[in-house]
Coordinates of C-alpha atoms and ligand atoms in Angstrom, one line a residue:
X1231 CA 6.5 20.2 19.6
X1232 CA 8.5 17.7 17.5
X1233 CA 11.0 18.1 20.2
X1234 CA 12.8 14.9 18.8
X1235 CA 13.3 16.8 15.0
X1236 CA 16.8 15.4 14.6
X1237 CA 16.5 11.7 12.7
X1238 CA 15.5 9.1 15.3
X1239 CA 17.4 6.3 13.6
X1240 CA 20.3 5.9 16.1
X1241 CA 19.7 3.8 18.6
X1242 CA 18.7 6.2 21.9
X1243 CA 19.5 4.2 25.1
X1244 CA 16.9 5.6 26.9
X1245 CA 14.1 4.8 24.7
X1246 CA 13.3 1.3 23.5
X1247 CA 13.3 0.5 19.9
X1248 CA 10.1 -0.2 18.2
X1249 CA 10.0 -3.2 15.0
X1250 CA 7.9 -1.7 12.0
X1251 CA 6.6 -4.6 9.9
X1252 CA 4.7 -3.5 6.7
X1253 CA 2.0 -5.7 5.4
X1254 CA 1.0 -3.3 2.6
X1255 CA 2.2 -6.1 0.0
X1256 CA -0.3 -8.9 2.3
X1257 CA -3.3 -7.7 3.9
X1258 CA -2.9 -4.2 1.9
X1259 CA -3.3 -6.4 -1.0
X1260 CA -6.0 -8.5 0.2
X1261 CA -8.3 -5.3 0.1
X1262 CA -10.5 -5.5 -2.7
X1263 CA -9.3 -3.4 -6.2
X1264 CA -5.7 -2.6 -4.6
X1265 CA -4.3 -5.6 -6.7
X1266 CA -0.9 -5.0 -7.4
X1267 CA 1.3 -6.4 -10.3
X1268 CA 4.4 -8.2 -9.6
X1269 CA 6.5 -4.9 -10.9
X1270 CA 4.7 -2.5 -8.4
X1271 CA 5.5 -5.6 -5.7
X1272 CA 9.1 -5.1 -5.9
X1273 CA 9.1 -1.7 -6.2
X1274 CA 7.2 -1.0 -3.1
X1275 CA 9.5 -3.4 -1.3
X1276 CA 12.7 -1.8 -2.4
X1277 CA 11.1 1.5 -1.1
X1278 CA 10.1 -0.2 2.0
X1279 CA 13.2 -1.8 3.0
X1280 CA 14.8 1.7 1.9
X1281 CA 12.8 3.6 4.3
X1282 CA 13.8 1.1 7.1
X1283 CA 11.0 -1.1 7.6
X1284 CA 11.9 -3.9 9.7
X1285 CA 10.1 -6.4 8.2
X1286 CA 8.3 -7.0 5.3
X1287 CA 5.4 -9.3 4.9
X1288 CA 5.6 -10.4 1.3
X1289 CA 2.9 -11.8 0.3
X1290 CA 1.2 -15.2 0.8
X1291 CA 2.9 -17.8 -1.5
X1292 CA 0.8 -20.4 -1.2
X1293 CA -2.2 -18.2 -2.3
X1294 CA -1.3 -18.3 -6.0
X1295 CA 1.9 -18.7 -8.3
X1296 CA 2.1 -14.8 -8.8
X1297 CA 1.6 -14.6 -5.1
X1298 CA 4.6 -16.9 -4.6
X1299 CA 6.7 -15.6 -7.5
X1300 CA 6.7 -12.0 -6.2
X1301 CA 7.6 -13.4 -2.5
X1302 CA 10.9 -15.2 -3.7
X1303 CA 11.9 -12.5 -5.9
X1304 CA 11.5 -9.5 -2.9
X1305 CA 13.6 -12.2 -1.0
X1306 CA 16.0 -12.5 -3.4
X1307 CA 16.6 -8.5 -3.7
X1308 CA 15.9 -7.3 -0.2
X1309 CA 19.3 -5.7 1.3
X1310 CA 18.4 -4.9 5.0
X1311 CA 14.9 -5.8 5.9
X1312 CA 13.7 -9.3 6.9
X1313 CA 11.4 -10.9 4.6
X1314 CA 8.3 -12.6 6.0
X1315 CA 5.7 -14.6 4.2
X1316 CA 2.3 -15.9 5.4
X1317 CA 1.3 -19.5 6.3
X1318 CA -1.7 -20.8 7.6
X1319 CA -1.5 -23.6 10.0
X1320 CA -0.7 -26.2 7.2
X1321 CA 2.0 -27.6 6.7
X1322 CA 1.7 -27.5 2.8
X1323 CA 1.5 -23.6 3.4
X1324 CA 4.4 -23.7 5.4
X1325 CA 5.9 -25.8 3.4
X1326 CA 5.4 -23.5 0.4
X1327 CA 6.3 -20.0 2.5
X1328 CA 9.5 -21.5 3.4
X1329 CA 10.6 -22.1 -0.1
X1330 CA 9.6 -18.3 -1.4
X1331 CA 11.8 -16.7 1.8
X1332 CA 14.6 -19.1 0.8
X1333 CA 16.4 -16.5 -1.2
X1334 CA 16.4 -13.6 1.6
X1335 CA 19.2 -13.1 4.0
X1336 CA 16.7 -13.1 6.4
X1337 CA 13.6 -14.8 6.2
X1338 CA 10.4 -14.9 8.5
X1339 CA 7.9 -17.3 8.0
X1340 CA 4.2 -16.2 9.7
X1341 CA 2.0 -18.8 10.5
X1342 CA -1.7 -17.8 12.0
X1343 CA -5.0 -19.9 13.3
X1344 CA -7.8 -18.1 14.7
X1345 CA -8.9 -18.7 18.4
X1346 CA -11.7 -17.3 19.0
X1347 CA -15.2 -19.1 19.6
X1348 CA -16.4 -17.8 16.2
X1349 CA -13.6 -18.7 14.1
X1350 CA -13.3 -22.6 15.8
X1351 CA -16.7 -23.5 15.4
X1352 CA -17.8 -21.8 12.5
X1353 CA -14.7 -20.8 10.2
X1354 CA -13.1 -24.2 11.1
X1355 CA -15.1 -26.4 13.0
X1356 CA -12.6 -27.7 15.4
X1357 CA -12.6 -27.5 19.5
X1358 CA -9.7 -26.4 21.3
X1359 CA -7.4 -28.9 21.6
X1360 CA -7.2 -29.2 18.2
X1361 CA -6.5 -25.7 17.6
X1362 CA -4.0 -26.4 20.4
X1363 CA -2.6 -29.0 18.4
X1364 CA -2.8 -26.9 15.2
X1365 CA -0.5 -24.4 17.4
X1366 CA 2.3 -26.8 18.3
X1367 CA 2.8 -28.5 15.0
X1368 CA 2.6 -25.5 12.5
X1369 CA 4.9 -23.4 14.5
X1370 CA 7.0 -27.0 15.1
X1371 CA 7.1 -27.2 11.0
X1372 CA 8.0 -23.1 10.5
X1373 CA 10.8 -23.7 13.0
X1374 CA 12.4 -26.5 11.2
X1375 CA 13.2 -24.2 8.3
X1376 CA 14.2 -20.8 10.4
X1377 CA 14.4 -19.4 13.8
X1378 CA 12.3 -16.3 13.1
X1379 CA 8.9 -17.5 13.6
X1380 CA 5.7 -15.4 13.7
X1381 CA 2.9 -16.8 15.6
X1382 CA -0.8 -14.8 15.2
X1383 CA -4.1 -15.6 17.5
X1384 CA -6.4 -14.6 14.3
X1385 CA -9.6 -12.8 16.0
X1386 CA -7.5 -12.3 19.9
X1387 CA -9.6 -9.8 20.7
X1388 CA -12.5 -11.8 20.8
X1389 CA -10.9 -15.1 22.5
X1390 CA -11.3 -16.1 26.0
X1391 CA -8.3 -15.2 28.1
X1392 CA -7.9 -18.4 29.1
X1393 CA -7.6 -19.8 26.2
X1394 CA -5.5 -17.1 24.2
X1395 CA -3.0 -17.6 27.0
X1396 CA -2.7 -21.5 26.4
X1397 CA -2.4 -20.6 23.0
X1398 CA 0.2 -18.3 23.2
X1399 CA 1.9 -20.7 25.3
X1400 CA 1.9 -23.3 23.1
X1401 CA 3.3 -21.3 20.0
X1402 CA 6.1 -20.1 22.4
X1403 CA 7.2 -23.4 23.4
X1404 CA 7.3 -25.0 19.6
X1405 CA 9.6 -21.9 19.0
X1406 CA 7.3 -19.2 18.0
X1407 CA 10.2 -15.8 18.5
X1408 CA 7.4 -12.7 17.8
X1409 CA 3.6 -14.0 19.3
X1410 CA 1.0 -11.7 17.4
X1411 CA -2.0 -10.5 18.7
X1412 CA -4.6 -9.2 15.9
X1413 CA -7.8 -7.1 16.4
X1414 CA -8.6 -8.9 13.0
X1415 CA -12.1 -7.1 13.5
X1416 CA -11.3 -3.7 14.2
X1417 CA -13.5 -4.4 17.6
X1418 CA -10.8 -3.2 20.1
X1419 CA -10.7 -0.2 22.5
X1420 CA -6.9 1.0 23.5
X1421 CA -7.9 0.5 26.8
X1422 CA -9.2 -3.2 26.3
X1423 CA -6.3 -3.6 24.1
X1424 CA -3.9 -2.3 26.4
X1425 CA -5.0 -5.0 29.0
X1426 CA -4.7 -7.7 26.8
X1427 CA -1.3 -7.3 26.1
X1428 CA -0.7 -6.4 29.4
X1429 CA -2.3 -9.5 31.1
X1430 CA -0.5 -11.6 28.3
X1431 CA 3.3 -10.0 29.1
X1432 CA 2.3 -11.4 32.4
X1433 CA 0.8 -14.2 32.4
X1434 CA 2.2 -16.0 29.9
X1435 CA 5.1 -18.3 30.3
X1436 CA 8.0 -17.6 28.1
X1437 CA 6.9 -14.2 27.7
X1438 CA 9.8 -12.5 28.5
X1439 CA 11.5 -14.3 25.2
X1440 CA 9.0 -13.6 22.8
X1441 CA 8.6 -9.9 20.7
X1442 CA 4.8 -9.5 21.2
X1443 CA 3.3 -7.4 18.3
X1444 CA 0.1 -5.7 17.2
X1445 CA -2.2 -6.0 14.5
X1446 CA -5.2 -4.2 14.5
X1447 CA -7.7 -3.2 12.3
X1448 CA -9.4 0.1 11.1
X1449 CA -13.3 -0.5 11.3
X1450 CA -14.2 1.5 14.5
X1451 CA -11.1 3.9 13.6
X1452 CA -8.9 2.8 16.4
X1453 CA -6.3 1.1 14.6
X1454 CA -3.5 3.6 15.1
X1455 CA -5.1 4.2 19.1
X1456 CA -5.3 0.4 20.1
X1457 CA -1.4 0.1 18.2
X1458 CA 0.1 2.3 20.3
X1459 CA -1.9 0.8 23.6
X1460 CA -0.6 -1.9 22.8
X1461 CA 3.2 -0.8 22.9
X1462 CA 2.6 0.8 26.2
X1463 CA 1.7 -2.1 27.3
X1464 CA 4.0 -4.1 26.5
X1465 CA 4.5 -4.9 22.5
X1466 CA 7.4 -4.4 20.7
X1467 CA 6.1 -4.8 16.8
X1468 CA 3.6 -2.9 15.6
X1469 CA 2.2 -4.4 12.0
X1470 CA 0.7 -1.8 9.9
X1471 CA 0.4 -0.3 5.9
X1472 CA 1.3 2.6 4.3
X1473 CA -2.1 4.7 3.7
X1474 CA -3.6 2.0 6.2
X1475 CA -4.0 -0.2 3.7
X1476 CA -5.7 -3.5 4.7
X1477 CA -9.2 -5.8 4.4
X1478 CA -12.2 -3.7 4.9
X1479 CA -11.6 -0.3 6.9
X1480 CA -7.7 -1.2 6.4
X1481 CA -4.9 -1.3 9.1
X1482 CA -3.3 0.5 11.2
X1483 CA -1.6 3.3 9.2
X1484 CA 2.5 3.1 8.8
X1485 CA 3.0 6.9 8.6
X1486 CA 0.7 7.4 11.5
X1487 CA 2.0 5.0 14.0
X1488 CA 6.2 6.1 13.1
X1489 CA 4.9 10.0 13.0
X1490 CA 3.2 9.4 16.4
X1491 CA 6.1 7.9 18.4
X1492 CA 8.5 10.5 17.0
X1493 CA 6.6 13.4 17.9
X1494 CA 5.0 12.5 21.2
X1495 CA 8.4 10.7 22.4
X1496 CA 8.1 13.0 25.6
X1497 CA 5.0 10.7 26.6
X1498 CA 6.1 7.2 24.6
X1499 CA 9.6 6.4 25.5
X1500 CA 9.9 4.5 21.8
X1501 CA 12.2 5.1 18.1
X1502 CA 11.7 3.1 15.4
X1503 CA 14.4 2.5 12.6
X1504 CA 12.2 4.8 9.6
X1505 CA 13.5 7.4 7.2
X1506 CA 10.3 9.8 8.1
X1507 CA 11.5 11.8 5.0
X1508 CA 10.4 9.0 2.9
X1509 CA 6.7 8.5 4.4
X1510 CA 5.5 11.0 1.7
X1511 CA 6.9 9.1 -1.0
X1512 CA 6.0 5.5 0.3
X1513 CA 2.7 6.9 0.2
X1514 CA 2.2 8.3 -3.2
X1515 CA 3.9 5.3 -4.8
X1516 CA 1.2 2.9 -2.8
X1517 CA -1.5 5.4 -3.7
X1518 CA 0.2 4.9 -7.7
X1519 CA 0.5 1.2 -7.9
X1520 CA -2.9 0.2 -5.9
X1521 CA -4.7 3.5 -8.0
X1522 CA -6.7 4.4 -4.0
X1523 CA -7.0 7.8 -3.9
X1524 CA -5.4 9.2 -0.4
X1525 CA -8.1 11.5 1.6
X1526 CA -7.5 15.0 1.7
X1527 CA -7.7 15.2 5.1
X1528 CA -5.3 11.5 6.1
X1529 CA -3.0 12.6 8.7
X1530 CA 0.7 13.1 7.3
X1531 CA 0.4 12.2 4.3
X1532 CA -2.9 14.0 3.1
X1533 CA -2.6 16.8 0.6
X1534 CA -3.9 18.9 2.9
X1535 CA -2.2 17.7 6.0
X1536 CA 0.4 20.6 6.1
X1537 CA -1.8 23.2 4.6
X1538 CA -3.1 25.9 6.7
X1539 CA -6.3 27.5 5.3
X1540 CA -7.3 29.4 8.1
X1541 CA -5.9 33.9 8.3
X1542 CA -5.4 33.1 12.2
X1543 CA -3.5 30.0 11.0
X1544 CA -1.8 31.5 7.8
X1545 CA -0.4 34.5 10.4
X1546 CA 0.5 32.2 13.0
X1547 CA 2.7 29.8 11.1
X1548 CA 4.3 32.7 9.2
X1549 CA 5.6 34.5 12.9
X1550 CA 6.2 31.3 14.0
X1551 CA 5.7 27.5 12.5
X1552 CA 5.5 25.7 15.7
X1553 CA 1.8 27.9 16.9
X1554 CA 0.4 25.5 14.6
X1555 CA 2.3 22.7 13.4
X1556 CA 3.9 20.2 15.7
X1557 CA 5.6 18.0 12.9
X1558 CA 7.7 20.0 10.1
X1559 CA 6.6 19.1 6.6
X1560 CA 10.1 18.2 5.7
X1561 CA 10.4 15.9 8.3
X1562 CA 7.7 13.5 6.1
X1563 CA 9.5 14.5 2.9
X1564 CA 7.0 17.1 1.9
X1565 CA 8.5 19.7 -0.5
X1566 CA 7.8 23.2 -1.5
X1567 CA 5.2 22.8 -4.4
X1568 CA 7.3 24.2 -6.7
X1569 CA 6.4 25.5 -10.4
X1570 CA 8.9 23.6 -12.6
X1571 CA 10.2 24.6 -16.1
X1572 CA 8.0 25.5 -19.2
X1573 CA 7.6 24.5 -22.6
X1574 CA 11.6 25.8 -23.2
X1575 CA 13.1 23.8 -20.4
X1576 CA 15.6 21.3 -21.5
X1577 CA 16.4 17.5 -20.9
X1578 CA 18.9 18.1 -19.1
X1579 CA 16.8 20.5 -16.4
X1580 CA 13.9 17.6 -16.8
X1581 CA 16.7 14.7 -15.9
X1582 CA 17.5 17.2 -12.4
X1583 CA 13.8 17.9 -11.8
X1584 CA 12.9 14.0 -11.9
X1585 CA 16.0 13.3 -9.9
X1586 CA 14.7 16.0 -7.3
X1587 CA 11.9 14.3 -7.2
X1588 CA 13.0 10.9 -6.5
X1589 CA 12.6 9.2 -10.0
X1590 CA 15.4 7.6 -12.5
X1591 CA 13.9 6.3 -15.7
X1592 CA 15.3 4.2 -18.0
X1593 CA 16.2 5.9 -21.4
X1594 CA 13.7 4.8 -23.5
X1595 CA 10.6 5.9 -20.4
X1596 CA 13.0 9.0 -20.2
X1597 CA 12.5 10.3 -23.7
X1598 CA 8.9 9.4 -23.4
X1599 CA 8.2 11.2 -20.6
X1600 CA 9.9 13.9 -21.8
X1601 CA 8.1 14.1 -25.1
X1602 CA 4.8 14.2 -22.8
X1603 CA 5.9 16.7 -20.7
X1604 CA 6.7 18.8 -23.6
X1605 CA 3.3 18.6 -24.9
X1606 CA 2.0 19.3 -21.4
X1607 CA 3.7 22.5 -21.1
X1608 CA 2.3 23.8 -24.3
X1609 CA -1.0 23.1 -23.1
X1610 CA -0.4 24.3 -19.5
X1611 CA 0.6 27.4 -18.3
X1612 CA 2.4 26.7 -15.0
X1613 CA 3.4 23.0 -14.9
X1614 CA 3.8 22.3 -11.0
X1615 CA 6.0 19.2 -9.3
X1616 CA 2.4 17.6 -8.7
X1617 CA 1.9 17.6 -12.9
X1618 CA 5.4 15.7 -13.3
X1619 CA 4.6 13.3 -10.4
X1620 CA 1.1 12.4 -12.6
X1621 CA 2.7 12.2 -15.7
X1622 CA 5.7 10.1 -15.2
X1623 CA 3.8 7.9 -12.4
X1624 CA 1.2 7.1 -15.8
X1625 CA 4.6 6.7 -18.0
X1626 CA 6.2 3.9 -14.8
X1627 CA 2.5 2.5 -14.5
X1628 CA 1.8 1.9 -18.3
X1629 CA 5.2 0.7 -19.7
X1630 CA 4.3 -2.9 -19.9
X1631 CA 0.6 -2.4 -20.4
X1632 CA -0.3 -4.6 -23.9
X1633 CA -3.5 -1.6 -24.6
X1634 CA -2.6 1.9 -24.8
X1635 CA -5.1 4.8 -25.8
X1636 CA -3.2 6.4 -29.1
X1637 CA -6.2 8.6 -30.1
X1638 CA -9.2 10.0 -29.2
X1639 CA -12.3 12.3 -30.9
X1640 CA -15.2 12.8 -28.3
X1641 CA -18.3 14.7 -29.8
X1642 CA -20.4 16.2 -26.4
X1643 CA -22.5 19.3 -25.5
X1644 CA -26.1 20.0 -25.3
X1645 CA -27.8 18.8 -28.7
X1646 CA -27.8 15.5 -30.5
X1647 CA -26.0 11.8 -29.3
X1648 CA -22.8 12.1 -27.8
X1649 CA -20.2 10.0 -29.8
X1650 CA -16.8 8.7 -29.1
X1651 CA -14.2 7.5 -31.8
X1652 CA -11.0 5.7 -29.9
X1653 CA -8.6 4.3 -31.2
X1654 CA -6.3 1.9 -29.4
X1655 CA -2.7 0.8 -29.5
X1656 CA -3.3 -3.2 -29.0
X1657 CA 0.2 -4.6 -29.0
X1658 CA 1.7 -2.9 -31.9
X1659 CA -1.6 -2.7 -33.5
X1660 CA -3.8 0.4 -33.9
X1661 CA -7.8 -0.5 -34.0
X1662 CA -10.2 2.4 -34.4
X1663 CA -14.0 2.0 -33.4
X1664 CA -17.1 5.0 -32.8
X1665 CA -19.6 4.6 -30.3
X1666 CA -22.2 6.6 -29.1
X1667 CA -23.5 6.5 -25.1
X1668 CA -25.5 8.4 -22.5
X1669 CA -22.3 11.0 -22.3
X1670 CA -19.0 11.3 -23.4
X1671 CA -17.9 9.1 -20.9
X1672 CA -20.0 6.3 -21.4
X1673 CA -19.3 6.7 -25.3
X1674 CA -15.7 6.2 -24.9
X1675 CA -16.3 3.4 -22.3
X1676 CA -18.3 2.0 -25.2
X1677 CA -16.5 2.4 -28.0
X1678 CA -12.9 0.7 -25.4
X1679 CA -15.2 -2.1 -24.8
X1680 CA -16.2 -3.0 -28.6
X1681 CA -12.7 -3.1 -28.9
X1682 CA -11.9 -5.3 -26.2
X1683 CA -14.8 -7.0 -25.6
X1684 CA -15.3 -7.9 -21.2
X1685 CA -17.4 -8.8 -19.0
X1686 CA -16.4 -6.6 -16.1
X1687 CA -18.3 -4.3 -14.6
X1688 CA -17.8 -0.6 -13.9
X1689 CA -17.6 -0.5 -9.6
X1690 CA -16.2 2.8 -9.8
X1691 CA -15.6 5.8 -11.8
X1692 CA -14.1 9.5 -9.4
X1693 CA -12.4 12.6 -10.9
X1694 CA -10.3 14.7 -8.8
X1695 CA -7.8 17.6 -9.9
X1696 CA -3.9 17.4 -9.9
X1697 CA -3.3 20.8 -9.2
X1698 CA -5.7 24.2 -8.9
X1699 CA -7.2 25.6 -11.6
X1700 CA -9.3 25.4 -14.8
X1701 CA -6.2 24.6 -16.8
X1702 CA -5.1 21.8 -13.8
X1703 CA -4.7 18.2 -15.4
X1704 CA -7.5 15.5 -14.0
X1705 CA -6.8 12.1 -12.7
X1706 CA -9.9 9.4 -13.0
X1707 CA -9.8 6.3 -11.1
X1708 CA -12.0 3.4 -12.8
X1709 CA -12.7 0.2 -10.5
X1710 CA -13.3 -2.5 -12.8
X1711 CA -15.1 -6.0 -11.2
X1712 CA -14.8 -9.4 -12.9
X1713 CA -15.8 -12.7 -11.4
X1714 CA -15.6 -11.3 -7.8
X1715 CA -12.2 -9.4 -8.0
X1716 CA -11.6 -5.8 -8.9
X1717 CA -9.0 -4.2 -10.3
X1718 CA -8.1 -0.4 -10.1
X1719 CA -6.7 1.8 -13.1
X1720 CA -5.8 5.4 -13.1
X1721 CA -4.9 8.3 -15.7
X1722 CA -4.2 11.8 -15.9
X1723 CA -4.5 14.7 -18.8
X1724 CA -5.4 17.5 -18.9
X1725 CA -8.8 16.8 -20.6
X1726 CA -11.0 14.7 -18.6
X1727 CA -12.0 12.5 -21.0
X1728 CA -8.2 11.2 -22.0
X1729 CA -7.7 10.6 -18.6
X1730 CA -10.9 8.6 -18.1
X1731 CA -10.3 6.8 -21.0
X1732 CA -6.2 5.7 -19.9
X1733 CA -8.1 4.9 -16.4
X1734 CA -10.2 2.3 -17.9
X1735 CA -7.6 1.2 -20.4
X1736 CA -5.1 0.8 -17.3
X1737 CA -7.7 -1.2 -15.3
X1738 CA -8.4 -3.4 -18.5
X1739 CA -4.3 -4.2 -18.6
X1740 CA -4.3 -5.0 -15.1
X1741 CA -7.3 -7.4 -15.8
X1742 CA -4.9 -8.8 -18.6
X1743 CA -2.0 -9.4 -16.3
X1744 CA -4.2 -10.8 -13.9
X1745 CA -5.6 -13.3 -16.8
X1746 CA -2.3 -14.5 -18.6
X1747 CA -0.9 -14.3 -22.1
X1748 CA -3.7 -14.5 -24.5
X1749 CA -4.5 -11.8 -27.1
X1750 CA -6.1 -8.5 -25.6
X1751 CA -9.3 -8.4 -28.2
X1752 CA -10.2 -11.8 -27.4
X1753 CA -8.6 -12.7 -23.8
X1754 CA -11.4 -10.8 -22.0
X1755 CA -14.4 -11.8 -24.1
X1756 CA -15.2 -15.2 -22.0
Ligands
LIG537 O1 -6.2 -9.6 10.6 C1 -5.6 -10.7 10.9 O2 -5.9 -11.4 11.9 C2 -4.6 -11.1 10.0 C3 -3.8 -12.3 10.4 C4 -3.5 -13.2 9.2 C5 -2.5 -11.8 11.0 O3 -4.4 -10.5 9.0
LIG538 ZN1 -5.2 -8.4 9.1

């Protein structure tokens, strides 16, 4: 039962050291709504490489000039982890990747093709030799600006053998250092997967010089299963996200695959280089900046993944943790849910609180938070850790945002229309409008949008609770679509509707980031 409690860092000479390389800021981002800005980029890459990932995949500079900017910059400021950035097989992508990982003191370009039958004649429309000659010259080109090249078979799992191994080949003799093998489909079983790596370790030549790594997808729920079949047989990278972040059904999940090796080293010889007691952070700040809620029930890191329910359960963690526990919740960071100070407490007890928790704010997001957390406490009877996490993640999230909710009237019950009067904070500016709609919510989604007039569409509106109880403070999501990309915004308060209306108000200014510089009331109109 988590024999191995002590921290696994240290190199252990008889077990062999798994690479962790995080792709929550790539494919993570790729999902649809978990847009992040460039802000959130760097600070879930200063967490990641303070946690010990091994590698960070960037981004995907050639995808757009945000996309690049954030790339170079994470380069510029990472300290220990290697900074990777993806590439098609073109050289203009290559090209462009090399010059965002300039800055890092170690950089890793990625550079992928897929192999399979499906993706050559229908994605691409090439036969194999061409994709064999894709192979050579991309990897070629990645080489001539570093030695740590990443090589992936996009869609592996669904390539002949034959011709996955000529593949592989190829990439290893142009240079290729770490070959990847993706389940880009999620179509994998561990057994099936195990044998691919396994038949690839040994058939391959150069093999035994190459880091062979794993990327598999969530869609039949195996990604964490076919990871760690893969690493028995044979790979020594596993890519994955915090939360399992990813396209579609997401990747494998980061606090998953480091949580499983630790505990269950008695049957996988393996240590990775993680901070476990930062897996609970890394996954509340992802859950922040993307605005995706994290299921209850999500192993580790689920708000309910340490809670016993259960009398039988309750009694038998009490005599004796380990009857029903096999990890410790401190080992993932999880802390007491403490009740923190009331309306009297002081700024001084606040500053300790926040520090406790893992947060330094600037003055000016200090004295603001503080001023909120004051009026929280007056309206709240027990304000836990869980309330400060909400608040001053909402004070970090909206600090650059150019629209802020600065009032709100809502007019609801039984009888007569249901009215809204907002008014909103656009860039210095206070604008005031009353709508009415088919609830309260809808009238303050109204009376935002007359404001700033947009063409998005509401994809999503979920309430959940911070805490227990009627007094507890709700959190609203809002998805937000607009010419096929979405864009997620959250909020908290104590009443609902304030928080649905900072939701959609925080969705809108990540709509306006997305856009550009023009003026809020008229940017969004088009
Ligand atoms: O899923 C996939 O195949 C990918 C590649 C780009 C590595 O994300
Ligand atoms: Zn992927």
């Amino acid at each position: 039962m988590d024999s191995n409690r002590k921290d696994p860092t240290p190199a252990q000479p008889e077990r062999e050291r798994v690479v962790i390389f995080d792709t929550t800021l790539r494919d993570g981002e790729q999902c649809p709504g978990a847009t992040m800005t460039f802000d959130e980029k760097l600070e879930v890459a200063e967490l990641l490489d303070e946690m010990g990932v091994d590698i960070i995949e960037a981004g995907f500079p050639i995808a757009s000039e945000g996309d690049f900017n954030s790339v170079q910059e994470i380069a510029r400021r990472a300290k220990k982890a290697v900074i990777c950035g993806l590439a098609r097989a073109q050289m203009k992508d290559i090209d462009r990747c090399a010059e965002a990982i300039k800055p890092a003191k170690r950089g890793r370009i990625h550079t992928f093709i897929g192999t399979s039958p499906l993706h050559r004649k229908y994605q691409m429309g090439i036969d194999e030799a061409e994709v064999l000659a894709r192979v050579t010259a991309s990897v070629a080109r990645a080489r001539s600006y570093t030695d740590d090249v990443e090589w992936s078979a996009m869609d592996a799992t669904r390539t002949e053998h034959d011709f996955l191994c000529r593949c592989v080949e190829a990439a290893i003799k142009a240079g290729a250092t770490t070959v990847n093998i993706p389940d880009t489909v999620g179509y994998a079983t561990p057994d099936e997967f195990a044998a691919l790596i396994r038949m690839i370790v040994e058939r391959v030549p150069g093999a035994e010089r190459t880091v062979f790594s794993t990327h598999c997808h969530n869609d039949l729920g195996l990604a964490v299963a076919n990871s760690l079949a893969g690493v028995a047989a044979g790979a020594r990278q596993v890519e994955c996200a915090v939360n399992g972040l990813g396209e579609r059904a997401g990747n494998a999940a980061l606090e998953e695959i480091v949580m499983a090796i630790r505990t269950r080293g008695d049957v996988m010889p393996f240590y990775t280089g993680i901070d476990t007691t930062m897996l609970t952070r890394a996954s509340k700040l992802v859950s922040r900046v993307t605005a995706f809620p994290v299921q209850y029930n999500k192993a580790i890191v689920g708000r309910n993944a340490f809670a016993h329910e259960s009398g039988i359960h309750q009694d038998g963690v009490l005599k004796h943790a380990e009857t029903f526990e096999i990890m410790t919740p401190e080992s993932v960071g999880l802390k007491e849910s403490s009740l923190v100070m009331g309306k009297h407490s002081g700024r001084h007890a606040f500053r300790e609180k926040l520090k406790e928790l893992g947060y330094e704010l600037g003055d000016n997001a200090f004295e603001d938070a503080f001023i909120r957390f004051k009026a929280l406490a007056d309206r709240k009877k027990h304000v836990y850790d869980e309330d400060l996490e909400a608040l001053v993640d909402q004070e970090i999230a909206s600090a650059h945002d150019r629209i802020k909710v600065a009032a709100l009237t809502v007019i609801a019950g039984t009888g007569g229309p249901k009215k809204a009067t907002i008014t909103l904070d656009l860039e210095g500016r206070h604008q005031t409008y009353e709508a009415t709609g088919d609830g309260p919510v809808d009238a303050t989604f109204n009376a935002i949008k007359a404001i700033v007039p947009h063409e998005a569409k509401l994809a999503l509106y979920q309430v959940g609770a911070v805490t227990e109880g009627t007094d507890a403070q709700a959190e609203v999501t809002v998805r937000l679509e607009a010419d096929g990309k979405t864009v997620t915004g959250r909020g908290s308060d104590t009443d609902t509707l304030v928080a649905s209306a900072r939701a959609y108000v925080s969705a809108l200014n990540k709509l306006l980031a997305r856009e550009g510089r023009r003026k809020p009331e008229s940017m969004l109109a088009s």
